[in-house]
Each structure stands twice: as structure tokens, then as C-alpha cells.
mmCIF file of C-alpha atoms in Angstrom:
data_model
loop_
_atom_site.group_PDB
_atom_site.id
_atom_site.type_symbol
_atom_site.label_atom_id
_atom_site.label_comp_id
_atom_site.label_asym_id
_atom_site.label_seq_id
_atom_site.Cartn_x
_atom_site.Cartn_y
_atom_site.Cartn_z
ATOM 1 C CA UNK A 652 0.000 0.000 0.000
ATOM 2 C CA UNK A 653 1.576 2.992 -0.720
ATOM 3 C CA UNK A 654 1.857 6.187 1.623
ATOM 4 C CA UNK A 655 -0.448 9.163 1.404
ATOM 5 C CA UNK A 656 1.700 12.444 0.387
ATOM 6 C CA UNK A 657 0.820 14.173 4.013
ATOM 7 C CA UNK A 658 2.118 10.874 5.345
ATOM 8 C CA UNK A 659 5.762 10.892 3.660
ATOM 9 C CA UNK A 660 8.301 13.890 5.509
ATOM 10 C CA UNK A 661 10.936 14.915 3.267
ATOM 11 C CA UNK A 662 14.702 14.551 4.752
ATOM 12 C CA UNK A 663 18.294 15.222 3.937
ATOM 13 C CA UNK A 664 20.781 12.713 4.204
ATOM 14 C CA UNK A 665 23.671 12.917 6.069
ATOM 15 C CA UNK A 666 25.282 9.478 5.764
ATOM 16 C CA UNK A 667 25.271 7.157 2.480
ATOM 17 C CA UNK A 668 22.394 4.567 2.501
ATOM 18 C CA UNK A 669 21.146 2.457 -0.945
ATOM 19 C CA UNK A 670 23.164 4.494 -3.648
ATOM 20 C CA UNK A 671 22.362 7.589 -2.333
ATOM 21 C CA UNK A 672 25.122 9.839 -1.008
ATOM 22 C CA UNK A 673 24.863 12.865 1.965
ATOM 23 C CA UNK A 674 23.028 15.922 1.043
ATOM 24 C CA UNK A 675 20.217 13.837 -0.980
ATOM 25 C CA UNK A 676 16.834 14.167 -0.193
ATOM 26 C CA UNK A 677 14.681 11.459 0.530
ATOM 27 C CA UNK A 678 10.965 11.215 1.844
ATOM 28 C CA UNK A 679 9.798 8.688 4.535
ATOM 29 C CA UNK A 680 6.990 7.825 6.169
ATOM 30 C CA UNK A 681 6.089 9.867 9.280
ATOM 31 C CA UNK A 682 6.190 6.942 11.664
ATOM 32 C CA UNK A 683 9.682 5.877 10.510
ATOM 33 C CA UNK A 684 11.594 9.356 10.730
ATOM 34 C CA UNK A 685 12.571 8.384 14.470
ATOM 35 C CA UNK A 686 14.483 5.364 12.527
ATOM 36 C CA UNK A 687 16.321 7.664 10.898
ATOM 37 C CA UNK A 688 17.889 9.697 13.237
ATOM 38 C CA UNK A 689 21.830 9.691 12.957
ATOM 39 C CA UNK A 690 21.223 8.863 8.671
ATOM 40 C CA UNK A 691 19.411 12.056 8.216
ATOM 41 C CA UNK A 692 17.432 15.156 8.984
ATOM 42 C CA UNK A 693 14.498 16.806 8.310
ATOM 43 C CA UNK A 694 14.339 19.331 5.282
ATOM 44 C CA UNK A 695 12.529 22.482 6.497
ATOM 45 C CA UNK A 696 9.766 23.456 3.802
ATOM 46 C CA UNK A 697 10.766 26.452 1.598
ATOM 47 C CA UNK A 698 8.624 29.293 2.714
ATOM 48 C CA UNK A 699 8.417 32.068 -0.437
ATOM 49 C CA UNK A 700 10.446 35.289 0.446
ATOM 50 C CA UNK A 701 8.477 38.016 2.353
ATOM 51 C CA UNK A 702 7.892 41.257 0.177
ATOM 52 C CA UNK A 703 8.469 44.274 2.190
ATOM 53 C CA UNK A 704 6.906 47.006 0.761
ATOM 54 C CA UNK A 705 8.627 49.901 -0.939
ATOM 55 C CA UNK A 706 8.580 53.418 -0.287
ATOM 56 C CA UNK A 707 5.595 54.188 -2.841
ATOM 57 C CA UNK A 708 3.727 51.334 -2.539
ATOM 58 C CA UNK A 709 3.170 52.529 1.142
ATOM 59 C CA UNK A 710 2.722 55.826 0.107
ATOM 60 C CA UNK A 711 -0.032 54.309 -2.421
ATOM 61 C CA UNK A 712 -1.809 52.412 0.684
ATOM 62 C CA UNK A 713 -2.127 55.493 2.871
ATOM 63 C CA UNK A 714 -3.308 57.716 0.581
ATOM 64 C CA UNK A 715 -6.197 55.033 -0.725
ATOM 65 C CA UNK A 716 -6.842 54.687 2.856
ATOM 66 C CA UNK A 717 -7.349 58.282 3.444
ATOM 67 C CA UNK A 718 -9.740 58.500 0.550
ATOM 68 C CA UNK A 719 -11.826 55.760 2.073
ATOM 69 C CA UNK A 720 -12.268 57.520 5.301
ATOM 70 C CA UNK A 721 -12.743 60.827 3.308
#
């Protein structure tokens, strides 16, 4: 039976194991990660970059803001 994808945790390797050398990135089941522990770690999901907002976009918000209360 094969494992749902919210069941499988994505790690990185850190020591060689079936072809597959350190820095590789494997996914496992959520109940075996504890198994792993010493072979590899967990990959921490890729969050997109934060936007800060520029000078004139800020400027933009305020002064739509003030029209709205206006």
C-alpha cells in the first residue's frame, strides 16, 4: 500500500544509505523518521520570500486609505 503524500516527511541525508550519497533528499513515512535519526534530517519546507513594501507602494496604501475615510 503505498503512503499518502501528508504521510511521507521529506529529509536530507547525512550518511550514504542504498546508492544515495549525503546531502540527498529522501521522503519517509512519518512513523519511521525516528528510525532515521543519525542517517538524516528533516528538510525544512521552503517558505516564499516576504515582500516588504517599498517606499511608494506605502505611500499608495495610505493615501487610498485616506480616501476611504474621506
Amino acid at each position: 500500500m503505498a503512503a499518502e503524500p501528508t504521510d511521507l516527511v521529506k529529509m536530507k541525508l547525512t550518511f550514504w544509505h542504498k546508492g544515495k550519497v549525503p546531502g540527498d533528499t529522501i521522503e519517509v513515512r512519518r512513523e519511521d523518521v525516528r528510525s532515521w535519526h543519525g542517517f538524516a534530517v528533516p528538510v525544512e519546507e521552503e517558505k516564499p520570500p516576504v515582500k516588504a513594501p517599498t517606499i511608494n507602494e506605502t505611500k499608495a496604501e495610505a493615501a487610498a486609505h485616506k480616501a476611504k475615510q474621506a
